[in-house]
PDB file of C-alpha atoms in Angstrom:
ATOM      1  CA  UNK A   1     -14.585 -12.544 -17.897  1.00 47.00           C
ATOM      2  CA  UNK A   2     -13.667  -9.838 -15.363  1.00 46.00           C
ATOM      3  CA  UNK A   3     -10.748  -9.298 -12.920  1.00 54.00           C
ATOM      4  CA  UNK A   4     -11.463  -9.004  -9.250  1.00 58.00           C
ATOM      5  CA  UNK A   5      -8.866  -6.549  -8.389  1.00 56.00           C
ATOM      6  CA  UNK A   6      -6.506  -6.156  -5.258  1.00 52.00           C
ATOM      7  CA  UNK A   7      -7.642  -2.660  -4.652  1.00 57.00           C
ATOM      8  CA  UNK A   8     -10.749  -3.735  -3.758  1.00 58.00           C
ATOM      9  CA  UNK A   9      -9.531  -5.401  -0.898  1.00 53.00           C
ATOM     10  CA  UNK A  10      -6.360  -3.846   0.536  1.00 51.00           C
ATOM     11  CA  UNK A  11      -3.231  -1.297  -1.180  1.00 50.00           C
ATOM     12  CA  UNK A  12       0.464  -2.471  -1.261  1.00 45.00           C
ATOM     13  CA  UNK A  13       1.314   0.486   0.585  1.00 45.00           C
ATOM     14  CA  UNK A  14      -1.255  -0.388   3.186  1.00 68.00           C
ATOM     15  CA  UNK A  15      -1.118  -3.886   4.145  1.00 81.00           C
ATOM     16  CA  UNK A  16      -1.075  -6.634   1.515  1.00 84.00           C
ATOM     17  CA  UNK A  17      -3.019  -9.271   3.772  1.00 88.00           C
ATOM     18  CA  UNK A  18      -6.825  -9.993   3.858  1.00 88.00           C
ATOM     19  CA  UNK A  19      -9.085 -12.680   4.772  1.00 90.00           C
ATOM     20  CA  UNK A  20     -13.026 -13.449   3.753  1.00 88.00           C
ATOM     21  CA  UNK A  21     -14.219 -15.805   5.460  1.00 87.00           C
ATOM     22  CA  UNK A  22     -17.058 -16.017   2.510  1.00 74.00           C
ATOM     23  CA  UNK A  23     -20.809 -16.730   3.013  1.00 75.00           C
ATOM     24  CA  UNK A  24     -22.130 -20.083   0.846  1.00 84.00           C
ATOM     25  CA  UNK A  25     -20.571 -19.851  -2.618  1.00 84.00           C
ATOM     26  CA  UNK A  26     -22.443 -20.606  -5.544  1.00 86.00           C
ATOM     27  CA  UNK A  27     -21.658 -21.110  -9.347  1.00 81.00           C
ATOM     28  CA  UNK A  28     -19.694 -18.286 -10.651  1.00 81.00           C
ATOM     29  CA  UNK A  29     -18.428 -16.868 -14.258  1.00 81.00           C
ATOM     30  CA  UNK A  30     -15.111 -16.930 -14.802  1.00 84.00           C
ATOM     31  CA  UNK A  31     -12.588 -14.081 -13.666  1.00 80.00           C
ATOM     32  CA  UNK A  32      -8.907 -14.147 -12.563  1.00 79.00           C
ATOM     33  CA  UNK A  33      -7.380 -12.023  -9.845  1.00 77.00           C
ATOM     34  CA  UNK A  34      -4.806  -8.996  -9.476  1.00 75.00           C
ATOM     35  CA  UNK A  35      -3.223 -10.720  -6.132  1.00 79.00           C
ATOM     36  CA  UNK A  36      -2.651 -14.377  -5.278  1.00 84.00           C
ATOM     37  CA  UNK A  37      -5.417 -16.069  -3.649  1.00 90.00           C
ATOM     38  CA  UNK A  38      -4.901 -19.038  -1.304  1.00 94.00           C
ATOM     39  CA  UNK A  39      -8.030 -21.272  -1.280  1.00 95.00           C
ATOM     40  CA  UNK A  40      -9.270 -23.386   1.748  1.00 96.00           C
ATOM     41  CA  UNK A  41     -12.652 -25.524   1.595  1.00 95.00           C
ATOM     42  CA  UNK A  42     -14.590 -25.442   4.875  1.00 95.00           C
ATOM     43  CA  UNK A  43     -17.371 -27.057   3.434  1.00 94.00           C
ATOM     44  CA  UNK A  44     -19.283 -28.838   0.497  1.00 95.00           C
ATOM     45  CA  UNK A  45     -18.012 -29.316  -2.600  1.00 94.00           C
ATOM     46  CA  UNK A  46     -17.384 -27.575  -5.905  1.00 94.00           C
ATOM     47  CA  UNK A  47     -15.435 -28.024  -9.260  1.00 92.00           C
ATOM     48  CA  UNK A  48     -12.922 -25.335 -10.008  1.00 92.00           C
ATOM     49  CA  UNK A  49     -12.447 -25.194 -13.720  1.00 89.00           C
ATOM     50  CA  UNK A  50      -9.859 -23.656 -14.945  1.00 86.00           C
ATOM     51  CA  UNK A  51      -7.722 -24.051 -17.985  1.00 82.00           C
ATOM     52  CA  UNK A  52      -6.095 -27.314 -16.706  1.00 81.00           C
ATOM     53  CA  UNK A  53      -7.743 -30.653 -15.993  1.00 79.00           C
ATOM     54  CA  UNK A  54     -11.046 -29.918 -13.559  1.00 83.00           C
ATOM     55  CA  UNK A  55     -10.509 -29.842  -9.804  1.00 88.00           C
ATOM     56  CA  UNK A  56     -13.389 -31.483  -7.737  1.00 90.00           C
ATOM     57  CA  UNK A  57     -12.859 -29.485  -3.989  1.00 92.00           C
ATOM     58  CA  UNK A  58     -14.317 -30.503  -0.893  1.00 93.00           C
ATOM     59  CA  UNK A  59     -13.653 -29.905   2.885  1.00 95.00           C
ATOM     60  CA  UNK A  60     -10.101 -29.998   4.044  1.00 94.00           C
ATOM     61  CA  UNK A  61      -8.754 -29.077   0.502  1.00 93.00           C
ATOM     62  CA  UNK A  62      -6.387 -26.379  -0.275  1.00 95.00           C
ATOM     63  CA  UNK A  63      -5.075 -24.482  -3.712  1.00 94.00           C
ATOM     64  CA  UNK A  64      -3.314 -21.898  -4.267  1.00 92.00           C
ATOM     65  CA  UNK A  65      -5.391 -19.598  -7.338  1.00 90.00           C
ATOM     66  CA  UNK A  66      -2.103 -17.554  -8.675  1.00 85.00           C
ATOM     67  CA  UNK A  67      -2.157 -13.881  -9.781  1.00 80.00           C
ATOM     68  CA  UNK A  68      -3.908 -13.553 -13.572  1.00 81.00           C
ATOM     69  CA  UNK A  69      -5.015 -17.103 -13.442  1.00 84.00           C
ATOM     70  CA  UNK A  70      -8.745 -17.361 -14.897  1.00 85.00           C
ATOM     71  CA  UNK A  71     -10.825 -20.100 -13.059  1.00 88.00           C
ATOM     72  CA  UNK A  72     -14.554 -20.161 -12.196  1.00 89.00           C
ATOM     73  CA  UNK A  73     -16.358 -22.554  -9.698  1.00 92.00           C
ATOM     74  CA  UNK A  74     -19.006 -25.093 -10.915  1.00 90.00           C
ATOM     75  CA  UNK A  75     -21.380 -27.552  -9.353  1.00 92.00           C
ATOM     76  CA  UNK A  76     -21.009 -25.798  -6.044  1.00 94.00           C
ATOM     77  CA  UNK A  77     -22.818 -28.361  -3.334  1.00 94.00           C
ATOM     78  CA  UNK A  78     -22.904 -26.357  -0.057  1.00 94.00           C
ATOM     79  CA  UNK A  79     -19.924 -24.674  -0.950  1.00 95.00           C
ATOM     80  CA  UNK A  80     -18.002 -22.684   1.931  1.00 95.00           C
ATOM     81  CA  UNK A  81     -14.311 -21.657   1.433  1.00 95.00           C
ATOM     82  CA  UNK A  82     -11.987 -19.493   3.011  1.00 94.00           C
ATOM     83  CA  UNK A  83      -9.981 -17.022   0.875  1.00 92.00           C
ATOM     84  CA  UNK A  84      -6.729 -15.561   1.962  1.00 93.00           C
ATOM     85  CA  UNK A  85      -5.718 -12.705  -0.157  1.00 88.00           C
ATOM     86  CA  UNK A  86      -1.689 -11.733  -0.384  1.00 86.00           C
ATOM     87  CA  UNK A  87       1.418 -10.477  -1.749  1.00 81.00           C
ATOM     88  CA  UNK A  88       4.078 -12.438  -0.152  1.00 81.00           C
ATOM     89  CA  UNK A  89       6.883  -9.785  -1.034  1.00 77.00           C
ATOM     90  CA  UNK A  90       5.546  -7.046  -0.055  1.00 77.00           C
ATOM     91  CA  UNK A  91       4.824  -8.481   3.638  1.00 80.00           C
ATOM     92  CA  UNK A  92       8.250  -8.722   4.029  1.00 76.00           C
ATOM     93  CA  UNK A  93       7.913 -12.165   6.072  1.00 81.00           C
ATOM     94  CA  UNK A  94      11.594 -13.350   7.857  1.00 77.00           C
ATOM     95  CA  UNK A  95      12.138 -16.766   5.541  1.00 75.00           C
ATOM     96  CA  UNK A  96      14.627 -18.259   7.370  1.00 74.00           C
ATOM     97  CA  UNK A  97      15.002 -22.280   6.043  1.00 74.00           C
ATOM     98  CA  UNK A  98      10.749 -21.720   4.915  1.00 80.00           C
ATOM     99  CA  UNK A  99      12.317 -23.197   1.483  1.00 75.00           C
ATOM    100  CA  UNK A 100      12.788 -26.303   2.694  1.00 75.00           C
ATOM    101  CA  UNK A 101       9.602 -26.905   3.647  1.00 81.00           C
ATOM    102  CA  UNK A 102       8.297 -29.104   0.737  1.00 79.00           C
ATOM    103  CA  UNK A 103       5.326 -27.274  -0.063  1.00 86.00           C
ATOM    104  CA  UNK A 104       6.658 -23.570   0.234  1.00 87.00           C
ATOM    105  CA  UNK A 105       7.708 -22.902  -3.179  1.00 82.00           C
ATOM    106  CA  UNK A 106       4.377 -24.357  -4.904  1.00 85.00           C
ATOM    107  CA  UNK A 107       2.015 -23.191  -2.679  1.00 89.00           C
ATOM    108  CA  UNK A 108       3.456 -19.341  -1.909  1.00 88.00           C
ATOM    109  CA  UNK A 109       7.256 -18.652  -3.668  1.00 83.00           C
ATOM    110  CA  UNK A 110       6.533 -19.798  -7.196  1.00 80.00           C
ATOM    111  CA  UNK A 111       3.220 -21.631  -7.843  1.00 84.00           C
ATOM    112  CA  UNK A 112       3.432 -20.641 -11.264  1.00 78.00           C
ATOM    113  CA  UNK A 113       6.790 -23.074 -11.555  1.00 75.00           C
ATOM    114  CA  UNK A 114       4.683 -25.818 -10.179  1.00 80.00           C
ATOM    115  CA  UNK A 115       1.781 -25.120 -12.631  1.00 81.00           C
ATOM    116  CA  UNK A 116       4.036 -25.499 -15.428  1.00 74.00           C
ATOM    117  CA  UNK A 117       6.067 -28.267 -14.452  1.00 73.00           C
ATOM    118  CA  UNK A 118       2.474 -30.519 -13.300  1.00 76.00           C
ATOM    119  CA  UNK A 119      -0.348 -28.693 -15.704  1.00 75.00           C
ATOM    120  CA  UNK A 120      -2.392 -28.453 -12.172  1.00 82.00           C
ATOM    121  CA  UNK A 121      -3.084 -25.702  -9.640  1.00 88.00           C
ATOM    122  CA  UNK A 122      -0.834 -26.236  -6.451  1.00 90.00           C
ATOM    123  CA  UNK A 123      -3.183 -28.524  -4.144  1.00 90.00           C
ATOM    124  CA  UNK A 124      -3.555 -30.893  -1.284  1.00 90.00           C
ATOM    125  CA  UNK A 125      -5.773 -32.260   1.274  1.00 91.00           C
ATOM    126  CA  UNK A 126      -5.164 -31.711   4.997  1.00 92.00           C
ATOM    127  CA  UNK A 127      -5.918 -34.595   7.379  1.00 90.00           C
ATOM    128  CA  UNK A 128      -8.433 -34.580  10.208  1.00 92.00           C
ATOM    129  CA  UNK A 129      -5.957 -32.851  13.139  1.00 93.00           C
ATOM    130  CA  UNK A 130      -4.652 -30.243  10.403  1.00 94.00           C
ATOM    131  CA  UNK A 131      -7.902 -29.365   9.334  1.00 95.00           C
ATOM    132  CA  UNK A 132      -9.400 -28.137  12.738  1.00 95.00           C
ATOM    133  CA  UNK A 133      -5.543 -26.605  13.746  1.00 96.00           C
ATOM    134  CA  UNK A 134      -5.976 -24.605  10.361  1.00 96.00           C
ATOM    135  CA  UNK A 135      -9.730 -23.935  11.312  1.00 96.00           C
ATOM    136  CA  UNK A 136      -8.771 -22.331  14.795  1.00 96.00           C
ATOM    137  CA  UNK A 137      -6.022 -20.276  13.346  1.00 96.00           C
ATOM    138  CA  UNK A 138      -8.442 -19.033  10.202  1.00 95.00           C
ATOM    139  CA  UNK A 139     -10.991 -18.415  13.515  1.00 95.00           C
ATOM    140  CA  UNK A 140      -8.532 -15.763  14.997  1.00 95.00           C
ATOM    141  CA  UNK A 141      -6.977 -14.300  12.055  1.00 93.00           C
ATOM    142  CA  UNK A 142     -10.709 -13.646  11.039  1.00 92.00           C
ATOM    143  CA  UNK A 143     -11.354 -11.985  14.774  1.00 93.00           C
ATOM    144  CA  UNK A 144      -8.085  -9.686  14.738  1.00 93.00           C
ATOM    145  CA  UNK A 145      -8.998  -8.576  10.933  1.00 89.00           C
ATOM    146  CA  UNK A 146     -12.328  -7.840  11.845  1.00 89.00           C
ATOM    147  CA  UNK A 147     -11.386  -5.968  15.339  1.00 91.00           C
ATOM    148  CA  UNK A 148      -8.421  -3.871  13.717  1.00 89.00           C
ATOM    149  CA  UNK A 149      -7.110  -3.400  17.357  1.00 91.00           C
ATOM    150  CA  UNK A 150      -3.888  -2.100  18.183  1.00 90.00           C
ATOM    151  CA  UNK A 151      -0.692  -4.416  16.907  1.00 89.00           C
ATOM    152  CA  UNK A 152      -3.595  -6.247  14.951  1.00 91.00           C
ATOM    153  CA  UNK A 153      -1.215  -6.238  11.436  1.00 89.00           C
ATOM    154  CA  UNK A 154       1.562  -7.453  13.310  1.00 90.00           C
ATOM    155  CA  UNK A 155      -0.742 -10.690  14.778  1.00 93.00           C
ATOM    156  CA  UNK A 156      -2.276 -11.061  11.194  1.00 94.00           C
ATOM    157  CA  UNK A 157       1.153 -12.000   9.677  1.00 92.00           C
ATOM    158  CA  UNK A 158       2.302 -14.098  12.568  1.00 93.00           C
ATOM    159  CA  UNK A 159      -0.754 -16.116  11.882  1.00 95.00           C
ATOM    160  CA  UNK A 160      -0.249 -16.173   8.772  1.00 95.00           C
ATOM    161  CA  UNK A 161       3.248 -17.394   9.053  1.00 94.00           C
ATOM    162  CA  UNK A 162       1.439 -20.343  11.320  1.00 95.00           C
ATOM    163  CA  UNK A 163      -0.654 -20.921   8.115  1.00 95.00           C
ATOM    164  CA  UNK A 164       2.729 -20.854   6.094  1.00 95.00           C
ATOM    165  CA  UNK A 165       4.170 -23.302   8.081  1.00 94.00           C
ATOM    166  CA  UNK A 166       1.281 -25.558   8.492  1.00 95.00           C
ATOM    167  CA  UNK A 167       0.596 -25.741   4.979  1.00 95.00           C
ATOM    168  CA  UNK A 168       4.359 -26.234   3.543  1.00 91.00           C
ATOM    169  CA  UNK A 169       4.702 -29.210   5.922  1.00 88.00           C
ATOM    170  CA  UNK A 170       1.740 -30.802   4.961  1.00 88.00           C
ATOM    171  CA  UNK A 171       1.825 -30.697   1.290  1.00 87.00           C
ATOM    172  CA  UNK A 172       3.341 -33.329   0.061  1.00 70.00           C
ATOM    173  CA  UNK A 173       3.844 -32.900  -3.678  1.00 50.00           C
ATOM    174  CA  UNK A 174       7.713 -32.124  -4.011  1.00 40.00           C
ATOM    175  CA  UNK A 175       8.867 -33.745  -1.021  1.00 38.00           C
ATOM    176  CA  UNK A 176      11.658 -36.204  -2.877  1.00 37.00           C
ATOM    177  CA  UNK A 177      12.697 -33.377  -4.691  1.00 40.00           C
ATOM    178  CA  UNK A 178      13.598 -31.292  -1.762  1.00 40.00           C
ATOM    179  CA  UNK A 179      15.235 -34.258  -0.063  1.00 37.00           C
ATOM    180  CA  UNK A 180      17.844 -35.076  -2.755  1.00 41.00           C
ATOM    181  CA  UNK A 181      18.583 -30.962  -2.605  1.00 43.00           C
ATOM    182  CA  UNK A 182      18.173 -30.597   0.735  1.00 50.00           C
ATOM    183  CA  UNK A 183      22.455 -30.613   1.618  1.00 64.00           C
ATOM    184  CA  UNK A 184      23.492 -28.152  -0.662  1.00 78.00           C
ATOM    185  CA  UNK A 185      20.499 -25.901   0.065  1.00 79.00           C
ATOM    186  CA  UNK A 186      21.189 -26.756   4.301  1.00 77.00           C
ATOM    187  CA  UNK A 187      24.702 -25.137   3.591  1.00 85.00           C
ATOM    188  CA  UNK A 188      23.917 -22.157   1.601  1.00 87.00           C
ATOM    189  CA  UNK A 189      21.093 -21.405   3.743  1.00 83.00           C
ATOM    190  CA  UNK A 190      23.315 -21.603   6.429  1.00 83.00           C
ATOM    191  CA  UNK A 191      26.179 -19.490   4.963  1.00 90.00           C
ATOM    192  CA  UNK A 192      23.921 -16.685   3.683  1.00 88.00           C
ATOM    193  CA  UNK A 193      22.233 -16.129   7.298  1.00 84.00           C
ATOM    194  CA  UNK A 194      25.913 -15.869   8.888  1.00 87.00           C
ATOM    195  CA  UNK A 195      26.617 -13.928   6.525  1.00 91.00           C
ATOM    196  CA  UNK A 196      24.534 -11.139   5.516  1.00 87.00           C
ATOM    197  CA  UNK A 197      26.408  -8.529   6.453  1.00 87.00           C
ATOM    198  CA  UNK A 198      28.921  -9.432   4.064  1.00 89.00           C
ATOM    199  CA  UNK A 199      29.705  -8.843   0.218  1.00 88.00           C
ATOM    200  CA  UNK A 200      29.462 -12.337  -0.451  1.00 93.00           C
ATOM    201  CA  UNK A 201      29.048 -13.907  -4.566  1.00 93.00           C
ATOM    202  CA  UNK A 202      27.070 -16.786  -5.887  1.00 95.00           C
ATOM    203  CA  UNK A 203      30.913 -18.292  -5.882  1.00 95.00           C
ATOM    204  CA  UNK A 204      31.112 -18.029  -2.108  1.00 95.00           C
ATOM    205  CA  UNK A 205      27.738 -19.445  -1.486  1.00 94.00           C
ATOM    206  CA  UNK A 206      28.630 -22.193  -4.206  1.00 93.00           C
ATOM    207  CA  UNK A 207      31.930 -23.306  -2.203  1.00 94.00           C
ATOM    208  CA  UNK A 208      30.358 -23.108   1.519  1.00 92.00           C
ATOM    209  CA  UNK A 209      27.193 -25.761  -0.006  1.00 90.00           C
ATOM    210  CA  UNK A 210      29.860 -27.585  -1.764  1.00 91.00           C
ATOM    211  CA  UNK A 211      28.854 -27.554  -5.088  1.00 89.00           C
ATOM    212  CA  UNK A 212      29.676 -25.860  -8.443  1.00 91.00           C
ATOM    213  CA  UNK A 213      27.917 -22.115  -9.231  1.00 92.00           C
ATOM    214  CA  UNK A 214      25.611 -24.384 -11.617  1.00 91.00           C
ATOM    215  CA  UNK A 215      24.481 -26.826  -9.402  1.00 88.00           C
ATOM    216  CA  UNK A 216      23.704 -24.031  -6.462  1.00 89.00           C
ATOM    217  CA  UNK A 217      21.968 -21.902  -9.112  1.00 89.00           C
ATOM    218  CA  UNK A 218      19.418 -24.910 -10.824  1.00 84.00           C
ATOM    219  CA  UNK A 219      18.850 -26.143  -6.997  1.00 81.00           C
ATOM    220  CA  UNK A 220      17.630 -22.833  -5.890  1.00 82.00           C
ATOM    221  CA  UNK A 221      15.430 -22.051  -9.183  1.00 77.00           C
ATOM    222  CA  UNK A 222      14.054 -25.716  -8.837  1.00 71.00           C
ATOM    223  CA  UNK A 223      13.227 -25.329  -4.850  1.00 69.00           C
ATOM    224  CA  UNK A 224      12.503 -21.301  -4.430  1.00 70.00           C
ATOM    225  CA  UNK A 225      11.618 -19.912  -7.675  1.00 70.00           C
ATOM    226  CA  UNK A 226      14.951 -17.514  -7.018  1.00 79.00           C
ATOM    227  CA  UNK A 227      19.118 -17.131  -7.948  1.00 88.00           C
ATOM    228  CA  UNK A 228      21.071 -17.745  -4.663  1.00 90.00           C
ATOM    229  CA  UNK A 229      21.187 -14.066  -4.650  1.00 91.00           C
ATOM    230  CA  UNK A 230      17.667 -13.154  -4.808  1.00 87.00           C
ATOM    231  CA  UNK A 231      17.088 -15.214  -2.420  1.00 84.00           C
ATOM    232  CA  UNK A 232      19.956 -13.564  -0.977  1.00 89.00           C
ATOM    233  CA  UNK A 233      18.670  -9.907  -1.024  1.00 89.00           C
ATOM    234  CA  UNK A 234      15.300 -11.159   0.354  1.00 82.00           C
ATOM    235  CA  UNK A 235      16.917 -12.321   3.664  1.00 83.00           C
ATOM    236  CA  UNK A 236      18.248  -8.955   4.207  1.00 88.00           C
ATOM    237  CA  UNK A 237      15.231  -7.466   3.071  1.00 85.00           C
ATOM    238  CA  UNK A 238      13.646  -9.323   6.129  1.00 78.00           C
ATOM    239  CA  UNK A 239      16.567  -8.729   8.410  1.00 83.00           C
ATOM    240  CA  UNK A 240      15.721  -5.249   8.091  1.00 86.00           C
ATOM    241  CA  UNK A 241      12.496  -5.187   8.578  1.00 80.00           C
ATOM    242  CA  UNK A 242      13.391  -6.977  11.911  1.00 77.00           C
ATOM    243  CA  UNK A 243      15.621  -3.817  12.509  1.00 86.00           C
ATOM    244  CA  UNK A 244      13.741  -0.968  11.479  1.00 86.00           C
ATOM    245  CA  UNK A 245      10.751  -2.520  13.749  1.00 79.00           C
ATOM    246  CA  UNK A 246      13.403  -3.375  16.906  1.00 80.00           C
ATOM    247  CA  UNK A 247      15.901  -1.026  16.770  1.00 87.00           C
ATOM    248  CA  UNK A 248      17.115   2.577  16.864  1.00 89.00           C
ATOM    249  CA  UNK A 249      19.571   2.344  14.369  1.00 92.00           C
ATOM    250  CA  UNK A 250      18.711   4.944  10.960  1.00 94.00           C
ATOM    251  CA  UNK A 251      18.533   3.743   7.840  1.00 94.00           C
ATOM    252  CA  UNK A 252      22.207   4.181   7.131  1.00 94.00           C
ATOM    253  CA  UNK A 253      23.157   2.127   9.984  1.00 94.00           C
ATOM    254  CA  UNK A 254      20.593  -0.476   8.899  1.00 93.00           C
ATOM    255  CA  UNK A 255      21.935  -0.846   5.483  1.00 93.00           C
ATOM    256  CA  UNK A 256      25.354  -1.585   6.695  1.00 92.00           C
ATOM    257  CA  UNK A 257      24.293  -4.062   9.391  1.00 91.00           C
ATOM    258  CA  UNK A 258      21.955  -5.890   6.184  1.00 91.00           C
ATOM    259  CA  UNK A 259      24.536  -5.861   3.404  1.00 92.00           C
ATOM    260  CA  UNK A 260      23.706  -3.396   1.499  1.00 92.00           C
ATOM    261  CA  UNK A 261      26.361  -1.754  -0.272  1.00 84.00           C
ATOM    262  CA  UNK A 262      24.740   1.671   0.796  1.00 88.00           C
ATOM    263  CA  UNK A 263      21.795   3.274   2.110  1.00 91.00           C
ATOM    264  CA  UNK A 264      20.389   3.974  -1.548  1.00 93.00           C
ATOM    265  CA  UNK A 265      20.576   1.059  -3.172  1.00 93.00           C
ATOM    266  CA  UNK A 266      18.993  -0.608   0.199  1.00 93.00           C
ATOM    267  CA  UNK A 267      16.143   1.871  -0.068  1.00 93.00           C
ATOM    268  CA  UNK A 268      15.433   1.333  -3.634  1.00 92.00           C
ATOM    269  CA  UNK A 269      15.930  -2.560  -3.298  1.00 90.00           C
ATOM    270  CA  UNK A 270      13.801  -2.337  -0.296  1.00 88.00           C
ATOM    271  CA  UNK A 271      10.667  -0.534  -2.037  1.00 86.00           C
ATOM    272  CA  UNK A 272      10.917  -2.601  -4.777  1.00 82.00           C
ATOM    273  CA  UNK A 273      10.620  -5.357  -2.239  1.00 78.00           C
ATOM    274  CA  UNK A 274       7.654  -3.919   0.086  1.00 77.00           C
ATOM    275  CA  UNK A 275       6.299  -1.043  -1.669  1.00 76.00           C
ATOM    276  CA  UNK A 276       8.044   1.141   1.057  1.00 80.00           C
ATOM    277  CA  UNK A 277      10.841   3.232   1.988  1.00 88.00           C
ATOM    278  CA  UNK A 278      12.372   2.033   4.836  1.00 90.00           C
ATOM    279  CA  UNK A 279      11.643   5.286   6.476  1.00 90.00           C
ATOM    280  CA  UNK A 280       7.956   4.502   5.544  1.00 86.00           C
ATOM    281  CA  UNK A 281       8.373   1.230   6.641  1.00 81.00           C
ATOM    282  CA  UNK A 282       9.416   2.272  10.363  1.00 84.00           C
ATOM    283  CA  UNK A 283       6.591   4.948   9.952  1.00 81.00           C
ATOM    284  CA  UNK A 284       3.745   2.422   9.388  1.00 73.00           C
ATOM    285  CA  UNK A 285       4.371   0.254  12.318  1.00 67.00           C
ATOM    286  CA  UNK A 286       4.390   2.781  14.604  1.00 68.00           C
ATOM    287  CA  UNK A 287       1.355   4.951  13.700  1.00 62.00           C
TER     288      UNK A 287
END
């Protein structure tokens, strides 16, 4: 067993997004990865054995192999796949009402939820139309990695935010689940975007979605992995990424107009949250 490891393949404090577009795959030995790897079959057919029930894969398919997960592939038959290599964190994507997408937690938020609540990697099967859709955007996000032109990271991750999208929607697996949460979660989503510059509790978020502190608390672990105000922080996290790319306001500014209590805590919170400072951040996107 060996781990393939995300420095071979991009830094945190780089850019946390890569795409191989691999040549035919054949049987491998097992291994497990430093990084989450999201798995789409282009062609053949392979088993993916792993330490839940064996996965036959063919064309259209897509899994999500989560960080420190050991798998191998087996019986490979013409075997092509695309792998898309991330930390979802760290790219700092705007989330918006992503969590109510059915698939989003399983496939990208908290796969490892999903694994232990169904014993089976996160996977489904895209139809005919979203197979070549996801085809032609895998076609250009390869081109732009490849080229490395100018703005190139910045068309990478609204690709891959097509990808996001594309893929939530389509999976299907915890669709009734989302439903029957989806009015509390349509109200505290709500609340928390028109209100993030405030100093706003779980209690406020609770009363705005209409339902007790316990209810808003197991609906949010059950759909996004998160508390209400982790989920919280990451919105503002996002928000200011949107700032520090847009604006002129410094990073004192930016903390206030994000929520943050002050500028420290939002530069701690927002390393821990992208593996920069937000004066990096700014930095970064315009070198």
């Amino acid at each position: 067993m060996f781990t393939i490891d995300v420095k071979d393949f991009f830094h945190v404090f780089d850019f946390p997004l890569y795409i191989d577009w691999s040549r035919k795959h054949c049987d491998c030995e097992i291994h497990n990865h430093s990084y989450e790897e999201l798995v789409i079959v282009r062609q053949g057919s392979a088993h993916n054995i792993s330490r839940f029930p064996e996965l036959k894969v063919s064309q259209g398919d897509v899994f999500v192999i989560p960080q420190g997960e050991l798998h191998r592939y087996d019986h490979t038959d013409n075997f092509y796949i695309v792998n898309i290599l991330f930390q979802l964190d760290a790219l700092a994507i705007p989330l918006r009402d992503a969590y109510m997408l059915p698939g989003y937690s399983p496939l990208f938020a908290s796969p490892g939820k999903f694994i232990q609540e169904n014993n089976s990697l996160p996977y489904f099967h895209l139809n005919e139309k979203e197979f070549d859709v996801t085809l032609d955007i895998l076609t250009r996000l390869t081109q732009e990695h490849k080229r490395k032109e100018s703005g190139y990271k910045f068309h990478m991750i609204a690709m891959f935010m097509e990808l996001i999208f594309l893929f939530s929607r389509a999976f299907k697996g915890t669709a009734p689940h989302i439903l029957r949460t989806h009015k509390g979660m349509k109200e505290a989503l709500k609340f928390m975007h028109n209100n993030l510059t405030k100093n706003i509790s779980v209690t406020d978020i609770a009363r705005a979605a209409g339902v007790s502190v316990t209810s808003l608390t197991r609906i949010f672990h059950d759909t996004t992995g998160d508390t209400p105000i982790s989920y919280l922080i990451k919105l503002r996290v996002a928000e200011a990424t949107n700032l520090l790319r847009n604006s002129s306001l410094n990073i004192t500014e930016i903390a206030a107009a994000t929520g943050f209590s002050d500028s420290n805590y939002f530069t701690k919170t927002f390393f821990r949250k992208t593996g920069l400072t937000p004066t990096g951040f700014r930095k970064k996107i315009k070198s």
